[in-house]
Every structure is written in C-alpha cells, then in structure tokens.
Coordinates of C-alpha atoms and ligand atoms in Angstrom, one line a residue:
M1 CA 10.2 -56.5 -56.8
F2 CA 6.7 -57.7 -57.0
S3 CA 5.8 -60.5 -56.0
F4 CA 4.4 -63.3 -59.2
K5 CA 0.9 -62.6 -57.2
K6 CA 1.3 -59.3 -57.9
K7 CA 2.6 -58.8 -60.9
E8 CA 0.0 -61.3 -61.9
K9 CA -2.8 -58.8 -60.4
L10 CA -1.1 -55.8 -62.3
N11 CA -1.2 -57.5 -65.7
A12 CA -5.4 -59.2 -64.7
P13 CA -8.1 -57.6 -67.3
L14 CA -9.2 -54.5 -66.0
N15 CA -13.3 -55.2 -65.9
V16 CA -15.4 -52.4 -67.4
P17 CA -17.9 -50.6 -66.4
K18 CA -21.0 -51.8 -68.9
H19 CA -22.7 -47.6 -68.3
I20 CA -20.3 -44.8 -66.9
A21 CA -21.6 -41.8 -66.0
V22 CA -20.5 -38.7 -66.6
I23 CA -20.5 -35.1 -64.5
M24 CA -18.7 -33.5 -66.1
D25 CA -18.0 -29.9 -63.8
G26 CA -14.8 -27.8 -64.5
N27 CA -15.3 -26.0 -67.3
G28 CA -15.5 -22.4 -66.2
R29 CA -12.5 -23.0 -63.6
W30 CA -10.8 -24.6 -66.9
A31 CA -11.7 -21.1 -69.1
K32 CA -11.0 -18.2 -66.2
K33 CA -7.4 -20.2 -65.7
R34 CA -6.7 -20.0 -69.6
M35 CA -7.9 -16.1 -68.4
Q36 CA -11.2 -17.1 -71.5
P37 CA -14.5 -16.4 -70.9
R38 CA -16.9 -19.4 -69.6
V39 CA -18.4 -20.6 -72.3
F40 CA -14.2 -21.1 -74.1
G41 CA -14.6 -23.8 -71.4
H42 CA -18.7 -25.7 -72.7
K43 CA -16.9 -25.3 -76.0
A44 CA -13.0 -27.6 -74.9
G45 CA -15.5 -29.7 -73.0
M46 CA -17.4 -30.2 -75.5
E47 CA -14.4 -31.7 -77.6
T48 CA -13.9 -34.3 -74.4
L49 CA -16.7 -35.3 -75.1
Q50 CA -16.0 -36.5 -78.8
R51 CA -12.8 -38.6 -77.5
V52 CA -13.9 -39.6 -74.4
T53 CA -16.4 -41.2 -76.1
I54 CA -14.6 -43.0 -78.9
A55 CA -11.9 -44.0 -75.8
A56 CA -14.8 -45.5 -74.1
K57 CA -16.4 -47.3 -77.0
E58 CA -12.9 -48.5 -77.3
M59 CA -12.8 -50.0 -74.2
G60 CA -15.7 -51.4 -74.2
V61 CA -17.9 -49.8 -72.9
Q62 CA -21.9 -50.1 -73.7
V63 CA -23.5 -46.8 -71.8
L64 CA -22.0 -43.7 -71.7
T65 CA -25.0 -41.1 -69.1
V66 CA -23.2 -37.4 -69.8
Y67 CA -24.7 -34.5 -67.7
A68 CA -24.9 -32.3 -70.2
F69 CA -27.9 -29.8 -68.5
S70 CA -29.7 -30.0 -65.5
T71 CA -33.1 -28.2 -65.1
E72 CA -30.9 -26.0 -62.3
N73 CA -28.7 -24.6 -64.8
W74 CA -31.1 -22.5 -66.5
S75 CA -30.3 -20.2 -63.0
R76 CA -26.7 -19.1 -65.2
P77 CA -26.5 -16.2 -66.9
E78 CA -28.8 -16.0 -70.3
K79 CA -25.2 -16.0 -72.4
E80 CA -24.3 -18.9 -71.7
V81 CA -27.3 -20.7 -71.3
S82 CA -27.9 -19.5 -75.0
F83 CA -24.3 -20.8 -75.6
I84 CA -24.8 -24.2 -73.7
M85 CA -28.2 -24.5 -75.8
N86 CA -26.2 -24.6 -78.7
L87 CA -23.7 -26.7 -78.1
P88 CA -25.8 -29.3 -80.2
V89 CA -25.9 -28.0 -83.1
E90 CA -22.9 -27.6 -83.5
F91 CA -22.0 -30.8 -82.1
Y92 CA -24.7 -32.3 -84.6
D93 CA -22.4 -31.2 -87.8
R94 CA -19.1 -32.0 -86.3
Y95 CA -18.7 -34.4 -84.3
V96 CA -21.7 -37.0 -85.3
P97 CA -20.2 -37.9 -88.5
E98 CA -17.4 -39.6 -86.2
L99 CA -19.3 -40.3 -84.2
H100 CA -21.7 -42.8 -86.6
K101 CA -18.9 -44.1 -88.5
N102 CA -17.2 -45.3 -85.1
K103 CA -21.2 -47.2 -84.9
V104 CA -22.5 -44.5 -81.8
K105 CA -26.2 -44.8 -80.8
I106 CA -27.7 -41.3 -80.2
Q107 CA -30.2 -41.1 -77.1
M108 CA -31.6 -38.7 -74.4
I109 CA -32.3 -38.2 -71.8
G110 CA -34.6 -35.2 -69.7
D111 CA -37.5 -32.7 -69.7
T112 CA -36.2 -32.0 -73.7
A113 CA -39.3 -30.8 -74.8
K114 CA -38.4 -28.1 -73.0
L115 CA -35.2 -27.6 -74.6
P116 CA -35.1 -24.6 -77.4
K117 CA -36.1 -25.5 -80.4
A118 CA -32.6 -26.2 -82.1
T119 CA -31.1 -28.0 -79.2
F120 CA -34.4 -30.2 -79.4
E121 CA -33.8 -30.2 -83.3
A122 CA -30.2 -31.0 -83.2
L123 CA -30.8 -33.9 -80.9
E124 CA -33.1 -35.6 -82.8
K125 CA -31.0 -35.8 -85.8
A126 CA -28.8 -36.9 -84.0
E127 CA -30.3 -40.1 -82.0
S128 CA -32.6 -40.6 -85.4
L129 CA -29.3 -40.7 -88.0
T130 CA -28.0 -43.2 -85.6
K131 CA -30.9 -45.0 -84.2
L132 CA -30.0 -48.8 -85.5
N133 CA -25.9 -48.3 -84.7
T134 CA -25.3 -51.2 -82.2
G135 CA -22.1 -49.5 -81.0
L136 CA -21.8 -47.2 -77.8
I137 CA -25.4 -45.6 -76.5
L138 CA -24.0 -42.0 -76.1
N139 CA -27.0 -40.3 -73.3
F140 CA -27.2 -36.8 -73.6
A141 CA -28.6 -36.0 -70.0
L142 CA -30.0 -32.4 -70.5
N143 CA -32.8 -30.4 -68.7
Y144 CA -32.1 -33.5 -66.3
G145 CA -32.7 -33.2 -62.3
G146 CA -33.5 -36.2 -60.6
R147 CA -35.9 -35.3 -58.1
Y148 CA -38.0 -33.8 -61.7
E149 CA -37.1 -37.6 -63.3
I150 CA -38.3 -39.3 -59.8
N151 CA -41.4 -37.0 -59.8
Q152 CA -42.6 -37.4 -63.1
A153 CA -42.6 -41.4 -63.3
V154 CA -45.0 -40.9 -59.4
K155 CA -47.2 -38.7 -61.9
L156 CA -46.9 -41.5 -65.0
I157 CA -48.1 -44.1 -62.3
A158 CA -51.0 -42.8 -60.2
Q159 CA -52.5 -41.7 -63.3
D160 CA -52.0 -45.9 -64.7
V161 CA -53.6 -46.4 -61.0
L162 CA -56.5 -43.7 -61.4
D163 CA -56.8 -46.1 -65.3
A164 CA -56.9 -49.2 -64.2
K165 CA -53.5 -49.5 -66.4
L166 CA -52.1 -50.6 -63.0
S167 CA -52.4 -51.9 -59.3
P168 CA -50.8 -50.2 -55.9
G169 CA -49.4 -53.7 -55.2
D170 CA -47.3 -54.3 -58.6
I171 CA -45.9 -51.4 -58.5
T172 CA -42.1 -52.8 -58.0
E173 CA -38.4 -50.7 -58.5
E174 CA -38.9 -52.8 -61.4
V175 CA -42.7 -51.0 -62.8
I176 CA -40.5 -47.8 -61.1
G177 CA -37.6 -48.2 -63.3
N178 CA -39.9 -49.1 -66.2
Y179 CA -41.6 -45.1 -65.5
L180 CA -37.7 -42.8 -65.3
Y181 CA -36.1 -42.0 -68.0
T182 CA -33.7 -44.0 -68.2
S183 CA -36.0 -46.8 -69.5
N184 CA -34.9 -45.4 -73.8
L185 CA -31.9 -47.5 -72.2
P186 CA -31.7 -51.9 -72.6
K187 CA -33.1 -52.9 -69.6
M188 CA -29.8 -54.6 -68.4
L189 CA -27.9 -51.4 -68.7
R190 CA -30.4 -48.8 -66.7
D191 CA -28.1 -48.5 -63.5
P192 CA -24.3 -46.6 -64.1
D193 CA -22.5 -49.0 -62.4
L194 CA -19.4 -45.8 -62.9
V195 CA -20.3 -42.9 -61.8
I196 CA -17.4 -40.3 -62.5
R197 CA -16.9 -36.9 -61.4
T198 CA -14.2 -34.4 -62.2
S199 CA -12.7 -31.2 -60.6
G200 CA -12.7 -32.0 -57.6
E201 CA -16.5 -31.2 -56.1
L202 CA -17.7 -34.9 -54.4
R203 CA -21.3 -34.4 -54.8
L204 CA -24.1 -36.2 -56.6
S205 CA -26.1 -33.2 -57.6
N206 CA -29.1 -34.5 -58.3
F207 CA -27.7 -36.8 -60.8
L208 CA -29.4 -40.5 -61.6
P209 CA -30.4 -40.7 -57.7
W210 CA -32.7 -43.3 -58.3
Q211 CA -30.2 -45.4 -60.7
S212 CA -26.1 -44.6 -59.3
A213 CA -28.6 -46.2 -55.1
Y214 CA -26.0 -49.3 -56.0
S215 CA -23.0 -47.0 -58.1
E216 CA -19.2 -46.7 -57.3
L217 CA -18.6 -43.0 -57.2
Y218 CA -15.6 -41.9 -58.6
F219 CA -13.8 -38.6 -58.6
T220 CA -11.1 -36.4 -59.2
D221 CA -9.7 -33.6 -59.7
I222 CA -8.8 -32.8 -63.2
L223 CA -11.1 -30.6 -64.7
W224 CA -13.6 -31.9 -67.3
P225 CA -11.2 -30.1 -69.9
D226 CA -8.5 -32.0 -69.3
F227 CA -10.0 -34.8 -69.0
D228 CA -8.9 -37.3 -71.5
E229 CA -8.0 -41.4 -71.9
K230 CA -5.2 -41.4 -69.5
A231 CA -7.9 -39.9 -67.5
L232 CA -10.4 -42.3 -68.2
K233 CA -8.2 -45.3 -68.0
A234 CA -7.6 -44.5 -64.2
A235 CA -10.8 -44.8 -63.4
I236 CA -11.6 -47.8 -64.9
A237 CA -8.6 -49.0 -63.3
E238 CA -10.0 -47.9 -60.2
Y239 CA -13.7 -49.3 -60.2
S240 CA -11.4 -52.5 -61.3
R241 CA -10.3 -52.8 -58.2
R242 CA -13.2 -52.6 -56.5
N243 CA -15.1 -55.6 -55.4
R244 CA -18.9 -54.3 -55.2
R245 CA -21.3 -56.8 -53.1
F246 CA -24.0 -55.0 -53.6
G247 CA -24.9 -55.1 -49.6
G248 CA -23.6 -59.0 -49.7
V249 CA -20.8 -60.7 -48.8
Ligands
FPP301 C1 -20.4 -27.8 -65.6 O1 -18.9 -27.0 -65.5 C2 -20.6 -27.7 -67.4 C3 -21.8 -28.0 -67.8 C4 -23.3 -27.2 -66.7 C5 -21.9 -28.1 -69.1 C6 -21.2 -29.2 -69.7 C7 -21.2 -29.4 -70.8 C8 -20.1 -29.1 -72.5 C9 -19.0 -30.1 -71.3 C10 -20.6 -30.3 -73.6 C11 -22.2 -31.1 -73.8 C12 -21.9 -31.6 -75.4 C13 -23.1 -31.1 -75.7 C14 -22.9 -31.3 -77.1 C15 -24.2 -30.6 -74.6 P1 -19.2 -25.5 -65.2 O2 -19.3 -24.7 -65.7 O3 -19.9 -25.3 -63.9 O4 -17.9 -24.8 -64.8 P2 -16.1 -24.6 -62.8 O5 -17.7 -25.7 -62.3 O6 -15.4 -24.2 -62.7 O7 -17.7 -23.8 -63.2

C-alpha cells in the first residue's frame, strides 16, 4: 500500500515543460524491422509527428522543436534525401490543415535558404498560413547544425561590430541569443526545458548545443515511429520528477 504522502505525489499535477525539443531517431531501423525501405520509416515518422504535436498541444506544451534534417544528413543516399525533402510538401497538403485548426503555429530554423525550392516553399506556405495562430509553435529544424548556427551568429556579430552597431563589451549571452536561429521564438521560450531522443542513442548530435545548456535530457529506446501520446506523457512525468536548479542549490 502507498502511504498518503506517496499517493499525493503520484497525483501531483505534472510540471509540463514549456519547450520540448525532439531528436526523432530510429525511422530507418523501424522500417528495417518490417522489411521495408528506410523511407517507409520516414513516412511513418511524419505521421507520428502529427500525433505527437496534437498531444503536446493538449498537454500545454508551448514549443515543440523537431530535428527533421541535419546539415550532416545530406551525406545519405540521394534517393533518401530527396524523399525527406519532399515530406514538407506532403505534410503541407495532408497534415497542416488539421494543425491549423488546432491553432498550431509552424516555424522553421536552420539554413533553410539552401533547401530545395519546393521544400522551402511548402514550409513558407505553412508559416504564412499559421502565422497568427496562438497555440503551440511547431518549430522545424531543417538543414540545421548547432555549430554552424553558432558560427553564423559569430559572423553576424563580427559584422555588426565592424559596422559600429554593437560594441564588444555589449556582447552578452542574451545578445548572442538574438543572433541564433531560435530568435524566431518568444524570448522566454527559446531554450528547450526538455530534450527527448528516441531509439536508444545517447547523443545530442549537434542539436541546439547553445540552447540546451540547462535542458533536461530524456532518452528512450522507443523508435520514433512508435513514439506516441503515452510515451510523451512518460517523458513529461520523468521531467516533472526532476529538480532543475540551474546551477543553484
Ligand atoms: C532519423 O532517423 C530521422 C530523420 C533523419 C528524418 C526525420 C524526419 C521525420 C520524422 C519526418 C519529419 C517531417 C517533415 C514534414 C519534415 P534515421 O533515419 O537516422 O533512423 P535510423 O537511425 O534507424 O537509421
């Protein structure tokens, strides 16, 4: 039997992270287990993303940043790359209407100008359709690399110093944040409270290295296409049990 105190803790309201970042890993292995080509896993992964976004919104999450394509992913076979690049086009037609109904606001981060035209345009259409929405922000990281992001920020800061728009003494952490891709998010929501990685890999793989300095990390063996509302709740429940001190006591 539980003691009253323990019972009370189990029923305690969840401390829902405001910003969750997800490394959606394991699509290829999920497909392989079903004797299917890897792209079958990416397609299933896109469906999972839709369900998880709605579930996150219903739980009160405010920002969901998802690692959809890294700057390193270009080295995959050309067919797989072009399949992934076509997903936003399909996503716009099949899934964005429901997200829009749910007041989800779609945004993107990364070196998105280098994406194929159709990919970029599908995301831009989604951004513009949903830009006035006030619900959860679904933030796609596409052609994203964390070190590249910091490198670009340093170049922009150096240029602003040269142009006398900024003096070196004024470069604070907050100022640096304004030069990162995540400056597309409201100030208080730029850093993920929780980073989830699926498929059992225990790395951050160049995902939001600056922004995740104080994030709680959560790793699960579940392959991304199998990740569901129950798995999201388990991650949030684990987050709730942790005590974030930000270096204090
Ligand atoms: C990593 O799994 C997954 C990706 C590189 C692609 C993720 C993309 C989606 C889930 C779809 C996103 C939706 C849109 C609209 C862009 P992996 O292929 O590395 O899996 P493996 O480690 O098992 O090989």
